[in-house]
């Protein structure tokens, strides 16, 4: 199939294409990367359709992750920086501060002030504010977004001569385009198009890395059992059986690869402001035995339960996993990346029930220390967030799913500047960060977590254009700005929301050039692409 330059180009005076579901660029996904890509495409004069399985736009950025993992904010440019500038503008209005006075907010971010007046950016925000920013960007650019449209993963991708010609959703709608973007956390379009990918951890020898593969005995952060705690129903008695959520399998040889992935959770937006607080709901089928390990952690004197109640405006939090037994639902998501939609829904519901039960347990179970429980009872869900979903986040934190094996694979060696990165199109800087992957029984009979890693990249690093494109023999007109071509441990840094927005914009800019140059995405003129990105404020090196 030959794509004629500008075949689907749009301009104000031209007549719309006869096929209403045809555009220059078709983006599958509703994440922050999807929206930044759509804005870039539209501002560059191309027609674009966002085909979103999500009803709410923004993915994790509007789904509870309001305490942004910024890393070095100086390398966040382009539309990603514009997003945080728009957040800053919102919080400069009096109307933004309805439950808290602006001067009362602590203004603390991750290594940066939350509200950075010098750079006119704000990195910490409420979920509904982020979602409104994405909605505003879509509305201003008059971008068409078809929501609740799920790719037919079995039969919905039509290929011709190594190109995607159309995608069809379960509702029966077919979308045609010159270039496609997969901007989902799962990589469903990429996989359905037959593009090479990997799930799980590579062994350390695959790419010559130190921090990949099974990491037994590596104990970073505070997400491990410091005390000797028995994993058995009757402490010390293996014949009594294992407690829930403890694996009886061998964790694997150190540094070996496996098909396991780091734990998921929901980033909870909680509040202790009485007028806006909804008491934690007791989930159906609640079983306190699911949290027996946490009770034992408390019994051993652990007191850090509230350490990741990170403050966002209006007396709310972005509450993340913290400690050896917390909101990370370790070992319960291994089949999620490849699972059917039905099975994924079951996994998400199980995670939701687990996490709601966790909150209920800490607020109500008599085994919880009184000082922690009394304080926990002052907290609840935020009444004015996620109002159509029982005040619960609509997006589970898919920290890792499929990862493409593309033209270039980003590894820890590029992030640590041990190896050069060809054709840089954006930058990252966050710690190489993996949450726990499994909970197992050590040879001494006590429980331990495995997989939690935090390794500094020693400063910002560049991300290769080759990590956004498949191998040419796999597909010539697809870009993948979220499930990028990278090793497990490299993805642990790349997977931050500001970076996804950066990569979404860069991918769309490349898609525009591929159309204008009548070329495969692998053959885009890099010199021209870099010029375009730099002209739009992207920081590429």
Coordinates of C-alpha atoms in Angstrom, one line a residue:
X1 CA 0.0 0.0 0.0
X2 CA 1.4 3.4 -0.9
X3 CA 0.6 6.3 1.3
X4 CA 0.3 9.5 -0.7
X5 CA 1.8 12.5 1.1
X6 CA -0.8 14.5 2.9
X7 CA -3.5 12.0 1.9
X8 CA -5.6 12.7 4.9
X9 CA -4.4 16.2 5.7
X10 CA -6.9 18.6 7.1
X11 CA -7.2 22.4 6.7
X12 CA -9.9 24.8 7.6
X13 CA -11.2 25.3 4.0
X14 CA -11.0 21.7 2.9
X15 CA -14.0 19.4 2.8
X16 CA -14.0 16.6 5.3
X17 CA -13.1 13.1 4.1
X18 CA -16.0 11.0 2.9
X19 CA -15.2 8.4 5.5
X20 CA -15.9 10.1 8.8
X21 CA -13.7 7.6 10.6
X22 CA -10.6 8.4 8.6
X23 CA -7.8 10.7 9.7
X24 CA -4.1 11.3 9.1
X25 CA -3.2 10.0 12.5
X26 CA -5.3 7.5 14.6
X27 CA -4.3 7.3 18.3
X28 CA -5.5 4.3 20.3
X29 CA -5.6 5.1 24.0
X30 CA -6.8 7.8 26.5
X31 CA -3.6 8.3 28.5
X32 CA -1.6 11.5 29.0
X33 CA 0.6 10.3 26.1
X34 CA -2.4 9.9 23.9
X35 CA -3.6 13.5 24.5
X36 CA -0.2 15.1 24.1
X37 CA 0.2 13.2 20.8
X38 CA -3.2 14.3 19.6
X39 CA -2.5 18.0 20.4
X40 CA 0.8 17.8 18.6
X41 CA -0.8 16.2 15.5
X42 CA -3.6 18.8 15.4
X43 CA -1.3 21.8 15.9
X44 CA 0.9 20.4 13.1
X45 CA -2.1 20.6 10.7
X46 CA -3.0 16.9 10.6
X47 CA -6.4 15.4 11.2
X48 CA -6.5 13.1 14.2
X49 CA -8.9 10.8 15.9
X50 CA -8.4 9.5 19.5
X51 CA -9.9 6.1 19.9
X52 CA -10.1 5.7 23.6
X53 CA -11.1 2.7 25.6
X54 CA -11.3 5.0 28.6
X55 CA -14.1 7.4 29.4
X56 CA -11.8 9.6 31.4
X57 CA -8.8 11.2 29.7
X58 CA -5.3 11.3 31.2
X59 CA -4.7 7.8 32.5
X60 CA -2.7 7.9 35.8
X61 CA -2.2 11.7 35.6
X62 CA -5.9 12.2 36.2
X63 CA -6.3 8.9 38.0
X64 CA -4.8 9.7 41.4
X65 CA -1.1 10.2 40.6
X66 CA -1.1 13.8 41.5
X67 CA 2.2 13.8 43.4
X68 CA 4.3 13.8 40.2
X69 CA 7.4 11.8 39.8
X70 CA 9.3 14.7 38.3
X71 CA 13.0 13.7 38.6
X72 CA 14.9 16.6 37.1
X73 CA 12.2 19.0 36.1
X74 CA 14.6 21.0 33.9
X75 CA 14.4 18.2 31.2
X76 CA 10.6 18.3 31.0
X77 CA 9.7 20.4 28.0
X78 CA 7.1 20.8 25.2
X79 CA 3.5 19.8 25.8
X80 CA 4.4 18.0 29.0
X81 CA 5.6 21.2 30.5
X82 CA 2.5 23.0 29.1
X83 CA 0.4 20.6 31.0
X84 CA 2.1 21.5 34.3
X85 CA 1.9 25.2 33.4
X86 CA -1.9 24.9 32.9
X87 CA -2.1 23.2 36.3
X88 CA -0.1 26.2 37.8
X89 CA -2.5 28.6 36.2
X90 CA -5.5 26.8 37.8
X91 CA -4.0 27.0 41.3
X92 CA -3.3 30.7 40.9
X93 CA -7.1 31.3 41.0
X94 CA -9.0 31.7 44.3
X95 CA -11.7 29.3 43.1
X96 CA -9.1 26.5 43.1
X97 CA -8.7 26.5 46.9
X98 CA -12.2 25.5 48.1
X99 CA -11.2 23.3 51.1
X100 CA -7.9 24.9 52.0
X101 CA -6.3 28.3 51.9
X102 CA -3.5 28.5 49.4
X103 CA -1.0 29.8 51.9
X104 CA -1.7 26.8 54.1
X105 CA -0.6 24.3 51.5
X106 CA 2.9 23.1 52.2
X107 CA 4.1 23.4 48.6
X108 CA 6.2 20.3 48.8
X109 CA 7.0 18.2 45.7
X110 CA 9.4 15.5 44.8
X111 CA 12.7 17.4 44.9
X112 CA 11.0 20.6 43.7
X113 CA 8.5 23.1 45.1
X114 CA 5.0 21.9 44.2
X115 CA 4.1 25.3 42.9
X116 CA 7.1 26.7 41.0
X117 CA 6.5 30.4 40.5
X118 CA 9.8 30.9 38.8
X119 CA 9.1 28.4 36.1
X120 CA 5.3 28.9 36.2
X121 CA 4.7 25.2 36.7
X122 CA 2.9 23.2 39.3
X123 CA 3.7 19.5 39.7
X124 CA 1.3 18.5 42.4
X125 CA -2.5 18.5 41.8
X126 CA -5.9 17.0 42.4
X127 CA -7.2 14.3 39.9
X128 CA -10.2 16.3 38.7
X129 CA -7.9 19.3 37.9
X130 CA -5.6 17.2 35.7
X131 CA -8.6 15.7 33.9
X132 CA -10.0 19.2 33.2
X133 CA -6.7 20.3 31.8
X134 CA -6.7 17.4 29.3
X135 CA -10.3 18.1 28.4
X136 CA -9.5 21.8 27.9
X137 CA -6.6 20.9 25.5
X138 CA -8.9 18.5 23.5
X139 CA -11.7 21.1 23.3
X140 CA -9.4 24.0 22.3
X141 CA -7.9 22.0 19.5
X142 CA -11.3 20.5 18.5
X143 CA -9.9 17.0 18.7
X144 CA -12.3 14.2 18.1
X145 CA -12.2 11.6 20.9
X146 CA -14.3 8.5 20.6
X147 CA -14.6 7.1 24.2
X148 CA -15.4 3.6 25.5
X149 CA -14.1 2.2 22.2
X150 CA -12.2 -1.1 22.8
X151 CA -10.0 -2.6 20.1
X152 CA -11.1 -5.9 18.7
X153 CA -7.9 -7.6 19.7
X154 CA -8.6 -10.8 17.8
X155 CA -9.8 -9.5 14.4
X156 CA -9.7 -5.7 14.6
X157 CA -6.3 -4.9 13.0
X158 CA -6.0 -5.0 9.2
X159 CA -2.5 -5.1 7.8
X160 CA -1.3 -4.6 4.2
X161 CA 2.3 -4.6 3.0
X162 CA 3.6 -4.2 6.6
X163 CA 1.3 -1.3 7.4
X164 CA -1.9 -1.0 9.5
X165 CA -4.6 0.1 7.2
X166 CA -7.5 0.1 9.7
X167 CA -8.5 -0.8 13.3
X168 CA -12.0 -1.9 14.4
X169 CA -13.4 -1.7 17.8
X170 CA -15.8 -4.1 19.6
X171 CA -18.7 -1.7 18.8
X172 CA -18.0 -2.3 15.1
X173 CA -16.5 1.0 14.3
X174 CA -13.6 0.9 11.8
X175 CA -10.9 3.7 11.8
X176 CA -8.6 4.2 8.9
X177 CA -5.4 6.3 9.0
X178 CA -2.0 6.9 7.5
X179 CA -0.1 6.5 10.8
X180 CA -1.3 4.8 14.0
X181 CA -0.1 5.4 17.6
X182 CA -0.6 2.9 20.5
X183 CA -0.7 5.1 23.5
X184 CA -2.2 2.5 25.9
X185 CA -0.5 1.2 29.1
X186 CA -1.1 -2.4 27.9
X187 CA 0.2 -2.2 24.3
X188 CA -2.9 -3.9 22.8
X189 CA -2.7 -2.4 19.3
X190 CA 1.0 -3.1 19.1
X191 CA 0.5 -6.7 20.0
X192 CA -2.5 -7.2 17.7
X193 CA -0.4 -5.8 14.9
X194 CA 2.1 -8.6 15.4
X195 CA 4.9 -6.3 16.7
X196 CA 7.6 -8.0 18.8
X197 CA 7.4 -7.4 22.5
X198 CA 8.4 -8.8 25.9
X199 CA 6.5 -9.3 29.2
X200 CA 8.5 -9.8 32.4
X201 CA 12.1 -9.4 33.5
X202 CA 15.0 -10.2 31.2
X203 CA 17.9 -12.0 32.7
X204 CA 20.8 -9.6 33.4
X205 CA 22.9 -11.2 30.6
X206 CA 20.3 -10.4 27.9
X207 CA 21.4 -6.7 27.7
X208 CA 24.5 -6.8 30.0
X209 CA 22.7 -5.2 32.9
X210 CA 23.2 -5.3 36.7
X211 CA 19.7 -4.6 37.9
X212 CA 17.6 -6.8 35.7
X213 CA 16.2 -10.3 36.5
X214 CA 15.4 -11.7 39.9
X215 CA 16.9 -9.6 42.7
X216 CA 16.7 -11.8 45.8
X217 CA 18.5 -10.2 48.7
X218 CA 18.4 -6.7 47.2
X219 CA 16.5 -4.6 49.7
X220 CA 16.0 -1.0 48.5
X221 CA 13.4 1.6 49.8
X222 CA 11.4 0.4 52.8
X223 CA 9.3 -2.2 51.0
X224 CA 10.7 -5.3 52.7
X225 CA 10.2 -7.2 55.9
X226 CA 12.8 -5.9 58.4
X227 CA 11.8 -8.4 61.1
X228 CA 11.6 -12.2 60.9
X229 CA 7.9 -12.7 60.3
X230 CA 6.4 -16.2 59.7
X231 CA 4.4 -16.6 56.5
X232 CA 2.4 -19.5 58.0
X233 CA -1.2 -19.5 59.3
X234 CA 0.1 -20.8 62.6
X235 CA 3.4 -19.0 63.0
X236 CA 6.3 -21.3 62.6
X237 CA 4.2 -24.3 61.5
X238 CA 4.5 -25.0 57.7
X239 CA 1.9 -27.7 58.0
X240 CA -0.7 -25.0 58.8
X241 CA -0.4 -23.6 55.3
X242 CA 0.7 -20.3 53.9
X243 CA -1.0 -17.0 54.6
X244 CA -2.9 -15.3 51.7
X245 CA -0.7 -13.5 49.2
X246 CA 2.5 -15.5 50.0
X247 CA 3.9 -17.6 47.2
X248 CA 5.1 -21.1 47.9
X249 CA 7.2 -21.2 44.8
X250 CA 10.9 -20.7 44.6
X251 CA 11.6 -17.0 43.6
X252 CA 14.1 -18.1 41.0
X253 CA 17.8 -17.9 40.6
X254 CA 19.3 -14.4 41.2
X255 CA 19.6 -12.4 38.0
X256 CA 17.5 -14.9 36.0
X257 CA 14.7 -13.7 33.8
X258 CA 11.0 -14.5 34.4
X259 CA 7.5 -13.7 33.2
X260 CA 6.6 -11.8 36.4
X261 CA 5.8 -8.0 36.5
X262 CA 6.0 -5.4 39.3
X263 CA 3.0 -4.9 41.5
X264 CA 0.0 -2.7 40.6
X265 CA -2.1 -0.6 42.9
X266 CA -4.5 2.4 42.9
X267 CA -3.1 5.8 43.7
X268 CA -5.8 6.8 46.3
X269 CA -7.0 10.4 46.7
X270 CA -7.9 10.6 50.3
X271 CA -8.8 13.5 52.6
X272 CA -9.0 14.2 56.3
X273 CA -11.2 17.3 55.8
X274 CA -14.5 16.4 57.4
X275 CA -16.8 18.2 54.9
X276 CA -15.3 16.4 52.0
X277 CA -14.6 13.0 53.6
X278 CA -16.4 9.8 52.7
X279 CA -15.8 6.9 55.2
X280 CA -13.8 4.0 53.8
X281 CA -16.3 1.4 52.4
X282 CA -16.2 -2.1 53.6
X283 CA -15.8 -4.3 50.5
X284 CA -18.2 -7.1 49.8
X285 CA -16.7 -10.4 50.9
X286 CA -14.2 -8.7 53.2
X287 CA -11.8 -11.2 54.8
X288 CA -9.5 -9.9 57.6
X289 CA -7.2 -12.9 57.1
X290 CA -6.0 -11.3 53.8
X291 CA -4.2 -8.7 56.0
X292 CA -2.8 -11.0 58.7
X293 CA 0.7 -10.3 57.5
X294 CA 0.2 -6.6 58.1
X295 CA -1.1 -7.3 61.6
X296 CA 2.2 -9.1 62.3
X297 CA 4.2 -6.2 60.8
X298 CA 2.4 -3.9 63.2
X299 CA 3.1 -6.3 66.1
X300 CA 6.8 -6.1 65.4
X301 CA 6.7 -2.3 66.0
X302 CA 6.5 -0.9 62.5
X303 CA 5.1 2.7 62.6
X304 CA 5.5 4.1 59.1
X305 CA 1.9 3.6 57.8
X306 CA 1.3 7.3 57.0
X307 CA 4.7 8.0 55.2
X308 CA 3.2 8.0 51.7
X309 CA 0.1 10.1 52.3
X310 CA 1.7 12.7 50.1
X311 CA -0.2 16.1 50.3
X312 CA -1.9 17.6 47.3
X313 CA -4.1 20.7 47.4
X314 CA -7.3 21.0 49.4
X315 CA -6.4 18.7 52.3
X316 CA -6.1 15.7 50.0
X317 CA -3.4 13.1 49.3
X318 CA -1.9 11.0 46.6
X319 CA -1.5 7.9 48.7
X320 CA 0.9 5.4 47.3
X321 CA 2.3 2.0 48.5
X322 CA 4.7 2.2 51.4
X323 CA 6.2 -0.6 53.5
X324 CA 6.4 -4.4 53.3
X325 CA 2.6 -4.9 53.2
X326 CA 0.7 -2.0 51.7
X327 CA -1.4 -1.1 48.7
X328 CA 0.8 -2.9 46.2
X329 CA -1.0 -6.2 45.5
X330 CA 2.1 -8.2 45.0
X331 CA 1.9 -11.2 42.7
X332 CA -1.7 -10.8 41.7
X333 CA -1.2 -9.2 38.3
X334 CA 1.1 -11.5 36.3
X335 CA -1.5 -12.4 33.7
X336 CA -2.8 -8.9 33.2
X337 CA -0.7 -7.8 30.2
X338 CA -1.9 -10.7 28.0
X339 CA -5.3 -11.2 29.6
X340 CA -8.7 -10.8 27.9
X341 CA -10.7 -7.7 28.7
X342 CA -13.0 -9.9 30.9
X343 CA -10.0 -11.3 32.8
X344 CA -8.4 -7.8 33.2
X345 CA -11.7 -6.6 34.7
X346 CA -11.5 -9.4 37.2
X347 CA -7.9 -8.5 38.1
X348 CA -8.8 -4.8 38.5
X349 CA -11.8 -5.7 40.7
X350 CA -9.7 -8.0 42.9
X351 CA -7.1 -5.2 43.3
X352 CA -9.9 -2.7 44.2
X353 CA -11.4 -5.1 46.8
X354 CA -8.0 -5.9 48.2
X355 CA -7.1 -2.2 48.6
X356 CA -10.5 -1.2 50.0
X357 CA -10.2 -4.1 52.5
X358 CA -6.8 -2.9 53.4
X359 CA -8.1 0.6 54.3
X360 CA -11.0 -0.9 56.2
X361 CA -8.7 -3.3 58.1
X362 CA -6.4 -0.5 59.3
X363 CA -9.3 1.8 60.3
X364 CA -11.3 -1.0 62.1
X365 CA -9.5 -4.2 63.0
X366 CA -8.6 -4.4 66.8
X367 CA -5.1 -5.8 66.0
X368 CA -4.0 -2.5 64.5
X369 CA -2.2 -0.3 67.1
X370 CA -4.5 2.3 68.6
X371 CA -2.4 5.3 67.7
X372 CA -2.4 4.3 64.0
X373 CA -6.1 3.3 64.0
X374 CA -7.3 6.5 65.6
X375 CA -5.5 8.6 63.1
X376 CA -6.6 6.4 60.2
X377 CA -10.2 6.9 61.2
X378 CA -9.8 10.6 60.5
X379 CA -9.2 9.8 56.8
X380 CA -11.5 8.7 54.0
X381 CA -12.1 9.0 50.3
X382 CA -12.6 12.4 48.7
X383 CA -16.2 13.2 48.0
X384 CA -15.4 15.5 45.1
X385 CA -13.1 13.1 43.2
X386 CA -14.1 10.2 40.9
X387 CA -17.7 11.0 41.6
X388 CA -19.0 8.6 38.9
X389 CA -17.0 5.7 40.4
X390 CA -17.8 5.7 44.1
X391 CA -14.9 8.1 44.7
X392 CA -12.5 5.4 43.7
X393 CA -9.8 6.0 41.0
X394 CA -10.9 4.9 37.5
X395 CA -7.4 3.9 36.5
X396 CA -5.3 1.2 38.1
X397 CA -1.6 1.8 38.1
X398 CA -0.3 -0.4 35.3
X399 CA 3.3 0.1 36.2
X400 CA 4.5 -2.2 33.5
X401 CA 2.8 -4.5 31.0
X402 CA 4.1 -5.3 27.5
X403 CA 7.2 -3.6 26.3
X404 CA 8.0 -3.4 22.6
X405 CA 11.2 -4.9 21.2
X406 CA 11.7 -2.2 18.6
X407 CA 14.4 -0.7 16.4
X408 CA 16.4 0.2 19.5
X409 CA 16.1 -1.2 23.1
X410 CA 16.7 1.2 25.9
X411 CA 18.6 -0.5 28.8
X412 CA 20.2 0.6 32.0
X413 CA 23.4 1.1 30.1
X414 CA 21.9 4.1 28.2
X415 CA 20.3 5.5 31.3
X416 CA 23.6 5.3 33.2
X417 CA 25.4 6.8 30.3
X418 CA 27.6 3.8 29.8
X419 CA 26.4 3.4 26.2
X420 CA 25.4 6.2 23.8
X421 CA 21.8 6.8 22.9
X422 CA 21.2 7.3 19.1
X423 CA 18.6 9.8 17.8
X424 CA 17.4 11.3 21.1
X425 CA 13.8 12.7 21.0
X426 CA 13.3 13.4 24.7
X427 CA 14.7 12.9 28.2
X428 CA 14.1 11.1 31.4
X429 CA 15.7 11.4 34.8
X430 CA 13.8 9.5 37.4
X431 CA 15.4 6.7 39.5
X432 CA 15.3 3.3 37.9
X433 CA 12.4 2.2 40.0
X434 CA 10.7 -1.2 40.2
X435 CA 8.1 -2.1 42.9
X436 CA 8.1 -5.6 44.4
X437 CA 7.4 -8.5 42.0
X438 CA 6.9 -11.4 44.4
X439 CA 6.5 -12.4 48.1
X440 CA 8.1 -15.7 49.0
X441 CA 9.4 -17.8 51.8
X442 CA 13.1 -17.7 52.4
X443 CA 15.2 -20.8 53.2
X444 CA 15.1 -19.8 56.9
X445 CA 11.3 -20.1 56.9
X446 CA 10.5 -16.4 57.1
X447 CA 8.7 -14.2 54.5
X448 CA 10.3 -11.6 52.3
X449 CA 9.5 -9.5 49.3
X450 CA 11.5 -9.4 46.1
X451 CA 11.9 -7.0 43.1
X452 CA 11.8 -3.6 44.8
X453 CA 14.7 -1.6 43.3
X454 CA 15.6 2.1 43.3
X455 CA 18.8 2.9 41.4
X456 CA 19.8 6.5 40.5
X457 CA 20.5 7.2 36.8
X458 CA 23.2 9.8 37.9
X459 CA 21.4 12.6 36.2
X460 CA 19.2 13.0 33.1
X461 CA 19.5 10.7 30.1
X462 CA 18.3 10.7 26.5
X463 CA 15.6 8.5 25.0
X464 CA 16.1 7.1 21.5
X465 CA 13.6 7.6 18.7
X466 CA 14.3 3.9 17.9
X467 CA 12.5 3.0 21.1
X468 CA 9.3 4.4 19.8
X469 CA 9.2 2.5 16.5
X470 CA 8.8 -1.2 15.8
X471 CA 11.3 -3.1 13.7
X472 CA 10.6 -2.3 10.1
X473 CA 9.7 -5.8 9.3
X474 CA 7.0 -5.8 12.0
X475 CA 5.2 -2.6 11.1
X476 CA 6.0 0.5 9.1
X477 CA 3.3 3.0 10.3
X478 CA 3.0 2.5 14.0
X479 CA 4.6 4.4 16.9
X480 CA 4.5 3.3 20.6
X481 CA 5.1 6.1 23.1
X482 CA 4.1 4.2 26.3
X483 CA 5.0 0.5 25.9
X484 CA 8.4 1.7 24.6
X485 CA 11.2 -0.6 23.5
X486 CA 13.1 -1.0 26.8
X487 CA 14.3 -3.5 29.3
X488 CA 12.4 -4.1 32.5
X489 CA 14.8 -2.0 34.7
X490 CA 15.1 0.8 32.1
X491 CA 11.4 1.0 31.8
X492 CA 11.3 1.5 35.6
X493 CA 12.6 5.0 35.0
X494 CA 11.0 5.8 31.7
X495 CA 7.5 4.9 32.9
X496 CA 6.9 8.3 34.5
X497 CA 3.8 10.4 33.4
X498 CA 5.8 13.5 32.4
X499 CA 8.0 11.3 30.2
X500 CA 5.0 9.6 28.6
X501 CA 3.7 13.1 27.6
X502 CA 7.1 13.9 26.2
X503 CA 7.2 10.7 24.2
X504 CA 3.6 11.2 23.0
X505 CA 4.4 14.5 21.5
X506 CA 7.6 13.3 19.9
X507 CA 5.8 10.3 18.4
X508 CA 3.2 12.5 16.9
X509 CA 5.8 14.9 15.5
X510 CA 7.4 11.9 13.8
X511 CA 4.1 10.7 12.5
X512 CA 3.5 14.0 10.9
X513 CA 6.9 13.9 9.1
X514 CA 6.3 10.3 8.0
X515 CA 3.2 11.4 6.3
X516 CA 4.8 14.5 4.8
X517 CA 7.8 12.6 3.6
X518 CA 5.8 9.6 2.4
X519 CA 8.0 7.3 4.4
X520 CA 7.9 4.5 6.9
X521 CA 8.2 5.8 10.5
X522 CA 11.6 4.1 10.7
X523 CA 12.9 6.3 7.8
X524 CA 11.8 9.7 9.2
X525 CA 14.5 12.3 8.7
X526 CA 15.9 12.5 12.2
X527 CA 17.6 15.9 11.6
X528 CA 14.3 17.4 10.6
X529 CA 12.5 15.7 13.5
X530 CA 14.9 17.1 16.0
X531 CA 14.5 20.6 14.5
X532 CA 10.7 20.3 14.9
X533 CA 10.9 19.1 18.5
X534 CA 13.4 21.8 19.6
X535 CA 11.3 24.5 18.0
X536 CA 8.3 23.3 20.1
X537 CA 10.2 23.4 23.4
X538 CA 11.1 19.7 23.6
X539 CA 14.3 19.1 25.4
X540 CA 16.1 16.3 23.5
X541 CA 19.6 16.3 24.9

